[in-house]
Amino acid sequence: MLKEKLLELREQAFEHISSADGLKALQEVHVRFLGKKGPITEVLKGMGKLSAEERPVIGQLANDVRKMIATKIEEKRTYLENKLLETKLESEKVDVTLPGRKSETGNHHLLGSIIREVEDLFIGLGFSIEEGPEVEQDYYNFEALNLPKDHPARDMQDSFYITDDLLMRTHTSPVQAHTLEKHKGVGPVKVICPGKVYRRDNDDATHSHQFMQIEGLYVDHNVRLSDLKGILTVFAKHMFGADREIRLRPSFFPFTEPSVEMDISCFRCGGHGCSVCKGTGWIEILGAGMVHPNVLRMSGFDPSEYTGFAFGMGPERIAMLKYGIEDIRNFYTDDIRFLKQFNRA
């Protein structure tokens, strides 16, 4: 009777396997016939009533039935999985002959490109690059640069104060003061200082509460104003064209004496007058001057032995003039349409 029962279970299992239309149904067949509480296990529990000669025969048959059912289940599982894959491939068919989607590549920000171009130029002229903290002490931002407390020139550089003594730097000039201190009164010092600065300006087309700045400093024996003019002439011709001319106008900065504003001949009209230069033929580009003796003295340099010049420029202004950009806010709004125009800049 046990033999007939096992053969009957085999046929029942085959029928259920054949009718299973999915992997879930097939798993239920597996559990039903091969599980620990399945009918084959129940049959084996009755083997104790068999004679010693019958037990190995029925035991072998039970194992064979179990293996046959397991083999059939695996065959059906393979069939169902392949069928499922074929259906999925058919529904998600991809035409491999279609052109691929172009991968968008990133590019340098226009301001970063301008800064790197200026850095490369001045490195070629023997300058090194120095950087410093954006959160600066009042002393290095003002006092070490000949701007004592209550000096009226501080009003033009109203900034964001963190404490009475800490503020967001208003220019990169503090980096120059730190650099001079590190040299302990021994020249030469020849650096440019790029970085972000902050002022409490109302944002509009030409003003921003944050912007980039590049300042330069050269201190050594017998540095003259003519050296400054020569360096700035090289800069102007490199950035705006070999036929550019420069002129220096008297100005005032607390940290330089004498101080000058540098203009370049208009690169649009060649100096004849247009909307870019407002009819003057000249465009203001940066401020500069000879380092004030007080600044040298406070940084540990003897002004009777050392002289130097300093200059400061805005990468935004250079970019706006060079590429005809009318609103400084475009540099900081991350508008891809704007930035894509300068992929080759």
CSV table of C-alpha atoms in Angstrom, one decimal:
chain,number,residue,atom,x,y,z
A,1,MET,CA,0.0,0.0,0.0
A,2,LEU,CA,2.9,2.4,0.8
A,3,LYS,CA,4.3,1.8,-2.7
A,4,GLU,CA,1.0,2.6,-4.4
A,5,LYS,CA,0.6,5.7,-2.2
A,6,LEU,CA,4.1,7.0,-3.2
A,7,LEU,CA,3.4,6.4,-6.9
A,8,GLU,CA,0.1,8.1,-6.6
A,9,LEU,CA,1.7,11.1,-4.9
A,10,ARG,CA,4.2,11.3,-7.7
A,11,GLU,CA,1.5,11.5,-10.3
A,12,GLN,CA,-0.4,14.1,-8.3
A,13,ALA,CA,2.8,16.2,-8.0
A,14,PHE,CA,3.4,16.0,-11.7
A,15,GLU,CA,-0.1,17.2,-12.5
A,16,HIS,CA,0.2,20.2,-10.1
A,17,ILE,CA,3.6,21.0,-11.5
A,18,SER,CA,2.3,20.9,-15.1
A,19,SER,CA,-0.6,23.2,-14.2
A,20,ALA,CA,1.4,25.7,-12.3
A,21,ASP,CA,1.3,29.0,-14.3
A,22,GLY,CA,3.7,31.1,-12.2
A,23,LEU,CA,6.7,30.9,-9.9
A,24,LYS,CA,4.5,31.6,-6.9
A,25,ALA,CA,2.2,28.6,-7.7
A,26,LEU,CA,5.2,26.4,-8.4
A,27,GLN,CA,6.6,27.3,-5.0
A,28,GLU,CA,3.3,26.3,-3.4
A,29,VAL,CA,3.6,22.9,-5.1
A,30,HIS,CA,7.1,22.5,-3.7
A,31,VAL,CA,6.0,23.2,-0.2
A,32,ARG,CA,3.0,21.0,-0.5
A,33,PHE,CA,4.8,17.8,-1.7
A,34,LEU,CA,8.4,18.3,-0.5
A,35,GLY,CA,7.9,20.2,2.7
A,36,LYS,CA,8.6,18.8,6.2
A,37,LYS,CA,4.8,18.3,6.7
A,38,GLY,CA,4.2,17.0,3.2
A,39,PRO,CA,2.5,13.7,2.3
A,40,ILE,CA,5.8,11.9,1.4
A,41,THR,CA,7.1,12.6,4.9
A,42,GLU,CA,3.8,11.1,6.3
A,43,VAL,CA,4.2,8.0,4.2
A,44,LEU,CA,7.7,7.5,5.6
A,45,LYS,CA,6.4,7.7,9.1
A,46,GLY,CA,4.5,4.4,8.4
A,47,MET,CA,7.6,2.5,7.5
A,48,GLY,CA,7.9,1.2,11.1
A,49,LYS,CA,5.1,-1.3,10.3
A,50,LEU,CA,7.0,-2.8,7.4
A,51,SER,CA,9.1,-5.9,7.6
A,52,ALA,CA,12.9,-5.6,7.5
A,53,GLU,CA,13.0,-6.7,3.8
A,54,GLU,CA,10.4,-4.1,2.7
A,55,ARG,CA,11.9,-1.1,4.5
A,56,PRO,CA,14.9,-0.5,2.2
A,57,VAL,CA,12.7,-1.0,-0.9
A,58,ILE,CA,10.1,1.5,0.2
A,59,GLY,CA,12.8,3.9,1.5
A,60,GLN,CA,14.6,3.8,-1.9
A,61,LEU,CA,11.3,4.4,-3.7
A,62,ALA,CA,10.4,7.3,-1.5
A,63,ASN,CA,13.8,9.0,-2.2
A,64,ASP,CA,13.4,8.3,-5.9
A,65,VAL,CA,9.9,9.9,-5.9
A,66,ARG,CA,11.2,12.9,-4.0
A,67,LYS,CA,14.1,13.4,-6.5
A,68,MET,CA,11.8,13.0,-9.5
A,69,ILE,CA,9.4,15.6,-8.1
A,70,ALA,CA,12.3,18.0,-7.3
A,71,THR,CA,13.7,17.6,-10.8
A,72,LYS,CA,10.3,18.3,-12.4
A,73,ILE,CA,9.9,21.4,-10.2
A,74,GLU,CA,13.4,22.7,-11.2
A,75,GLU,CA,12.6,22.1,-14.9
A,76,LYS,CA,9.3,23.9,-14.6
A,77,ARG,CA,11.0,26.8,-12.7
A,78,THR,CA,13.6,27.2,-15.4
A,79,TYR,CA,10.9,27.2,-18.0
A,80,LEU,CA,8.9,29.8,-16.2
A,81,GLU,CA,11.9,32.0,-15.5
A,82,ASN,CA,12.9,32.0,-19.2
A,83,LYS,CA,9.4,32.7,-20.2
A,84,LEU,CA,9.2,35.7,-17.8
A,85,LEU,CA,12.5,37.0,-19.2
A,86,GLU,CA,11.4,36.7,-22.8
A,87,THR,CA,8.2,38.6,-21.9
A,88,LYS,CA,10.2,41.3,-20.2
A,89,LEU,CA,12.6,41.6,-23.0
A,90,GLU,CA,9.8,41.9,-25.5
A,91,SER,CA,8.1,44.6,-23.5
A,92,GLU,CA,11.3,46.5,-22.9
A,93,LYS,CA,12.7,46.1,-26.4
A,94,VAL,CA,15.5,48.7,-27.3
A,95,ASP,CA,16.4,49.6,-30.8
A,96,VAL,CA,20.2,49.3,-30.6
A,97,THR,CA,20.5,51.1,-34.0
A,98,LEU,CA,19.2,54.4,-32.5
A,99,PRO,CA,21.8,57.0,-31.8
A,100,GLY,CA,22.8,57.3,-28.2
A,101,ARG,CA,22.0,60.2,-25.9
A,102,LYS,CA,24.8,62.7,-25.7
A,103,SER,CA,26.4,62.9,-22.3
A,104,GLU,CA,26.6,66.5,-21.0
A,105,THR,CA,30.1,67.4,-19.8
A,106,GLY,CA,30.9,70.1,-17.2
A,107,ASN,CA,33.1,73.1,-17.7
A,108,HIS,CA,35.0,75.7,-15.8
A,109,HIS,CA,32.9,78.6,-14.5
A,110,LEU,CA,33.7,81.8,-16.4
A,111,LEU,CA,35.0,83.5,-13.3
A,112,GLY,CA,37.2,80.5,-12.6
A,113,SER,CA,38.6,80.7,-16.1
A,114,ILE,CA,39.4,84.5,-15.7
A,115,ILE,CA,41.1,83.9,-12.4
A,116,ARG,CA,43.2,81.0,-13.8
A,117,GLU,CA,44.2,83.1,-16.8
A,118,VAL,CA,45.4,86.0,-14.5
A,119,GLU,CA,47.2,83.5,-12.3
A,120,ASP,CA,49.0,81.9,-15.2
A,121,LEU,CA,50.1,85.3,-16.4
A,122,PHE,CA,51.5,86.5,-13.1
A,123,ILE,CA,53.1,83.2,-12.3
A,124,GLY,CA,55.0,83.6,-15.6
A,125,LEU,CA,56.1,87.1,-14.3
A,126,GLY,CA,57.6,85.5,-11.2
A,127,PHE,CA,54.7,85.9,-8.8
A,128,SER,CA,53.4,83.2,-6.4
A,129,ILE,CA,49.8,82.6,-5.3
A,130,GLU,CA,48.8,83.2,-1.7
A,131,GLU,CA,45.4,82.6,-0.1
A,132,GLY,CA,43.9,83.4,3.3
A,133,PRO,CA,40.8,83.0,5.4
A,134,GLU,CA,37.5,84.7,4.4
A,135,VAL,CA,36.7,85.3,8.1
A,136,GLU,CA,39.3,87.8,9.1
A,137,GLN,CA,40.4,89.8,12.1
A,138,ASP,CA,39.6,93.5,12.1
A,139,TYR,CA,43.3,94.3,12.6
A,140,TYR,CA,44.5,92.6,9.3
A,141,ASN,CA,41.4,93.7,7.3
A,142,PHE,CA,41.8,97.4,8.3
A,143,GLU,CA,44.4,98.5,10.9
A,144,ALA,CA,47.4,96.7,9.3
A,145,LEU,CA,46.5,98.4,6.1
A,146,ASN,CA,46.7,101.9,7.5
A,147,LEU,CA,42.9,102.0,8.3
A,148,PRO,CA,42.7,102.7,12.0
A,149,LYS,CA,39.4,102.5,13.9
A,150,ASP,CA,37.0,105.3,13.0
A,151,HIS,CA,38.9,106.0,9.8
A,152,PRO,CA,36.3,107.5,7.3
A,153,ALA,CA,37.5,105.2,4.5
A,154,ARG,CA,36.1,102.2,6.4
A,155,ASP,CA,32.6,103.4,5.5
A,156,MET,CA,33.2,102.4,1.8
A,157,GLN,CA,33.9,98.9,2.9
A,158,ASP,CA,31.1,98.2,5.4
A,159,SER,CA,31.0,94.5,6.0
A,160,PHE,CA,29.4,91.6,7.8
A,161,TYR,CA,30.7,91.5,11.3
A,162,ILE,CA,30.7,88.2,13.3
A,163,THR,CA,32.0,89.8,16.5
A,164,ASP,CA,33.6,93.2,17.2
A,165,ASP,CA,36.9,91.8,16.1
A,166,LEU,CA,35.9,89.3,13.4
A,167,LEU,CA,34.3,90.0,10.0
A,168,MET,CA,33.9,88.7,6.5
A,169,ARG,CA,36.9,90.2,4.7
A,170,THR,CA,36.1,93.1,2.5
A,171,HIS,CA,39.2,92.6,0.2
A,172,THR,CA,42.0,90.2,-0.2
A,173,SER,CA,44.5,92.8,1.1
A,174,PRO,CA,44.7,91.0,4.5
A,175,VAL,CA,46.5,88.1,2.7
A,176,GLN,CA,49.2,90.7,1.8
A,177,ALA,CA,49.5,91.7,5.4
A,178,HIS,CA,49.9,88.1,6.6
A,179,THR,CA,52.4,87.4,3.8
A,180,LEU,CA,54.5,90.4,4.7
A,181,GLU,CA,54.5,89.4,8.4
A,182,LYS,CA,55.7,85.9,7.5
A,183,HIS,CA,58.7,87.3,5.7
A,184,LYS,CA,59.8,89.1,8.9
A,185,GLY,CA,61.1,92.2,7.2
A,186,VAL,CA,63.1,90.4,4.5
A,187,GLY,CA,62.2,90.7,0.9
A,188,PRO,CA,61.5,90.1,-1.9
A,189,VAL,CA,57.8,89.5,-1.6
A,190,LYS,CA,56.0,88.9,-4.9
A,191,VAL,CA,52.5,87.5,-4.7
A,192,ILE,CA,49.0,87.6,-6.1
A,193,CYS,CA,46.0,86.9,-3.8
A,194,PRO,CA,42.8,85.7,-5.4
A,195,GLY,CA,39.7,85.0,-3.4
A,196,LYS,CA,36.1,85.8,-2.5
A,197,VAL,CA,35.3,89.0,-0.5
A,198,TYR,CA,32.1,90.5,1.1
A,199,ARG,CA,30.6,93.9,1.5
A,200,ARG,CA,27.2,95.1,2.6
A,201,ASP,CA,26.1,96.3,-0.9
A,202,ASN,CA,22.6,96.2,-2.2
A,203,ASP,CA,22.6,93.7,-5.1
A,204,ASP,CA,21.9,95.2,-8.5
A,205,ALA,CA,23.4,94.9,-12.0
A,206,THR,CA,26.8,96.2,-11.0
A,207,HIS,CA,27.0,95.5,-7.2
A,208,SER,CA,26.9,92.3,-5.2
A,209,HIS,CA,27.3,91.5,-1.5
A,210,GLN,CA,30.0,88.9,-2.5
A,211,PHE,CA,32.4,89.0,-5.4
A,212,MET,CA,35.8,87.9,-6.4
A,213,GLN,CA,39.0,89.9,-6.2
A,214,ILE,CA,42.6,89.4,-7.2
A,215,GLU,CA,45.3,91.6,-5.6
A,216,GLY,CA,49.0,91.7,-6.3
A,217,LEU,CA,51.9,92.8,-4.1
A,218,TYR,CA,55.6,93.3,-4.9
A,219,VAL,CA,58.0,94.5,-2.2
A,220,ASP,CA,61.8,94.6,-2.7
A,221,HIS,CA,64.7,97.1,-2.8
A,222,ASN,CA,64.2,99.9,-5.2
A,223,VAL,CA,60.7,99.0,-6.6
A,224,ARG,CA,59.4,102.0,-8.5
A,225,LEU,CA,56.1,103.3,-9.9
A,226,SER,CA,57.5,102.6,-13.4
A,227,ASP,CA,57.8,98.9,-12.5
A,228,LEU,CA,54.1,98.9,-11.6
A,229,LYS,CA,53.2,100.6,-14.9
A,230,GLY,CA,55.2,98.0,-16.8
A,231,ILE,CA,53.5,95.1,-15.0
A,232,LEU,CA,50.0,96.5,-15.6
A,233,THR,CA,50.8,97.2,-19.3
A,234,VAL,CA,51.7,93.5,-19.7
A,235,PHE,CA,48.5,92.6,-17.9
A,236,ALA,CA,46.3,94.9,-20.1
A,237,LYS,CA,47.7,93.7,-23.4
A,238,HIS,CA,47.4,90.0,-22.4
A,239,MET,CA,43.8,90.2,-21.2
A,240,PHE,CA,42.4,92.8,-23.7
A,241,GLY,CA,44.6,92.7,-26.7
A,242,ALA,CA,48.1,93.6,-27.8
A,243,ASP,CA,47.1,97.1,-29.1
A,244,ARG,CA,45.7,98.2,-25.7
A,245,GLU,CA,47.2,101.3,-24.1
A,246,ILE,CA,47.0,102.2,-20.4
A,247,ARG,CA,46.8,105.5,-18.5
A,248,LEU,CA,47.2,106.1,-14.7
A,249,ARG,CA,45.1,108.7,-13.0
A,250,PRO,CA,45.8,110.0,-9.4
A,251,SER,CA,43.5,108.5,-6.8
A,252,PHE,CA,43.4,107.7,-3.1
A,253,PHE,CA,43.7,104.5,-1.2
A,254,PRO,CA,44.7,104.4,2.5
A,255,PHE,CA,47.2,101.6,2.0
A,256,THR,CA,49.1,103.1,-1.0
A,257,GLU,CA,50.8,106.4,-1.6
A,258,PRO,CA,50.8,107.6,-4.3
A,259,SER,CA,47.6,105.9,-5.5
A,260,VAL,CA,46.4,105.5,-9.0
A,261,GLU,CA,43.4,104.3,-11.0
A,262,MET,CA,44.3,102.4,-14.2
A,263,ASP,CA,42.3,102.8,-17.4
A,264,ILE,CA,42.7,100.9,-20.6
A,265,SER,CA,42.0,102.2,-24.1
A,266,CYS,CA,38.6,100.9,-25.2
A,267,PHE,CA,38.8,97.6,-27.0
A,268,ARG,CA,35.5,98.1,-28.7
A,269,CYS,CA,36.1,101.5,-30.4
A,270,GLY,CA,39.9,101.7,-30.2
A,271,GLY,CA,39.7,104.9,-28.2
A,272,HIS,CA,37.3,106.9,-30.4
A,273,GLY,CA,34.3,106.7,-28.0
A,274,CYS,CA,31.4,104.3,-27.8
A,275,SER,CA,28.7,103.1,-25.4
A,276,VAL,CA,31.2,100.7,-23.6
A,277,CYS,CA,33.6,103.5,-22.7
A,278,LYS,CA,30.8,106.1,-22.4
A,279,GLY,CA,32.3,108.2,-25.1
A,280,THR,CA,35.6,108.7,-23.4
A,281,GLY,CA,37.7,106.2,-25.2
A,282,TRP,CA,39.0,104.8,-21.8
A,283,ILE,CA,37.7,102.1,-19.5
A,284,GLU,CA,38.5,102.0,-15.7
A,285,ILE,CA,39.8,98.5,-14.9
A,286,LEU,CA,41.7,98.5,-11.5
A,287,GLY,CA,43.2,100.5,-8.6
A,288,ALA,CA,46.9,100.4,-7.6
A,289,GLY,CA,49.7,102.4,-6.0
A,290,MET,CA,53.0,102.3,-4.1
A,291,VAL,CA,52.7,100.5,-0.8
A,292,HIS,CA,52.2,103.1,2.0
A,293,PRO,CA,55.3,103.3,4.4
A,294,ASN,CA,53.0,102.7,7.4
A,295,VAL,CA,51.8,99.4,5.9
A,296,LEU,CA,55.5,98.3,5.4
A,297,ARG,CA,56.4,99.5,8.9
A,298,MET,CA,53.5,97.6,10.6
A,299,SER,CA,54.4,94.4,8.8
A,300,GLY,CA,58.1,94.6,10.0
A,301,PHE,CA,59.7,96.1,6.8
A,302,ASP,CA,61.9,99.2,7.0
A,303,PRO,CA,60.4,101.7,4.4
A,304,SER,CA,63.8,103.3,4.1
A,305,GLU,CA,65.2,100.1,2.6
A,306,TYR,CA,62.1,98.5,1.0
A,307,THR,CA,59.5,99.9,-1.4
A,308,GLY,CA,56.7,98.1,-3.2
A,309,PHE,CA,53.6,98.4,-5.3
A,310,ALA,CA,50.1,96.8,-4.9
A,311,PHE,CA,47.1,96.5,-7.2
A,312,GLY,CA,43.6,95.1,-7.0
A,313,MET,CA,41.2,94.0,-9.7
A,314,GLY,CA,37.8,92.3,-10.0
A,315,PRO,CA,37.4,89.2,-12.2
A,316,GLU,CA,33.7,90.0,-12.6
A,317,ARG,CA,34.5,93.4,-14.1
A,318,ILE,CA,37.1,91.9,-16.4
A,319,ALA,CA,34.6,89.2,-17.6
A,320,MET,CA,31.8,91.8,-18.0
A,321,LEU,CA,34.0,94.0,-20.1
A,322,LYS,CA,35.6,91.2,-22.1
A,323,TYR,CA,32.3,89.4,-22.9
A,324,GLY,CA,29.7,92.1,-22.8
A,325,ILE,CA,27.9,90.9,-19.7
A,326,GLU,CA,25.6,93.5,-18.3
A,327,ASP,CA,24.5,92.1,-14.9
A,328,ILE,CA,27.0,90.8,-12.3
A,329,ARG,CA,24.2,88.7,-10.8
A,330,ASN,CA,24.4,86.3,-13.7
A,331,PHE,CA,27.7,85.0,-12.3
A,332,TYR,CA,26.0,83.7,-9.2
A,333,THR,CA,22.5,82.5,-10.3
A,334,ASP,CA,23.8,79.2,-11.8
A,335,ASP,CA,21.7,79.6,-14.9
A,336,ILE,CA,22.9,76.9,-17.3
A,337,ARG,CA,21.7,78.9,-20.3
A,338,PHE,CA,24.1,81.7,-19.3
A,339,LEU,CA,27.0,79.5,-18.4
A,340,LYS,CA,26.9,77.5,-21.6
A,341,GLN,CA,27.7,80.6,-23.6
A,342,PHE,CA,31.2,80.5,-22.3
A,343,ASN,CA,32.2,76.9,-22.6
A,344,ARG,CA,35.2,77.9,-24.7
A,345,ALA,CA,36.1,81.0,-22.8
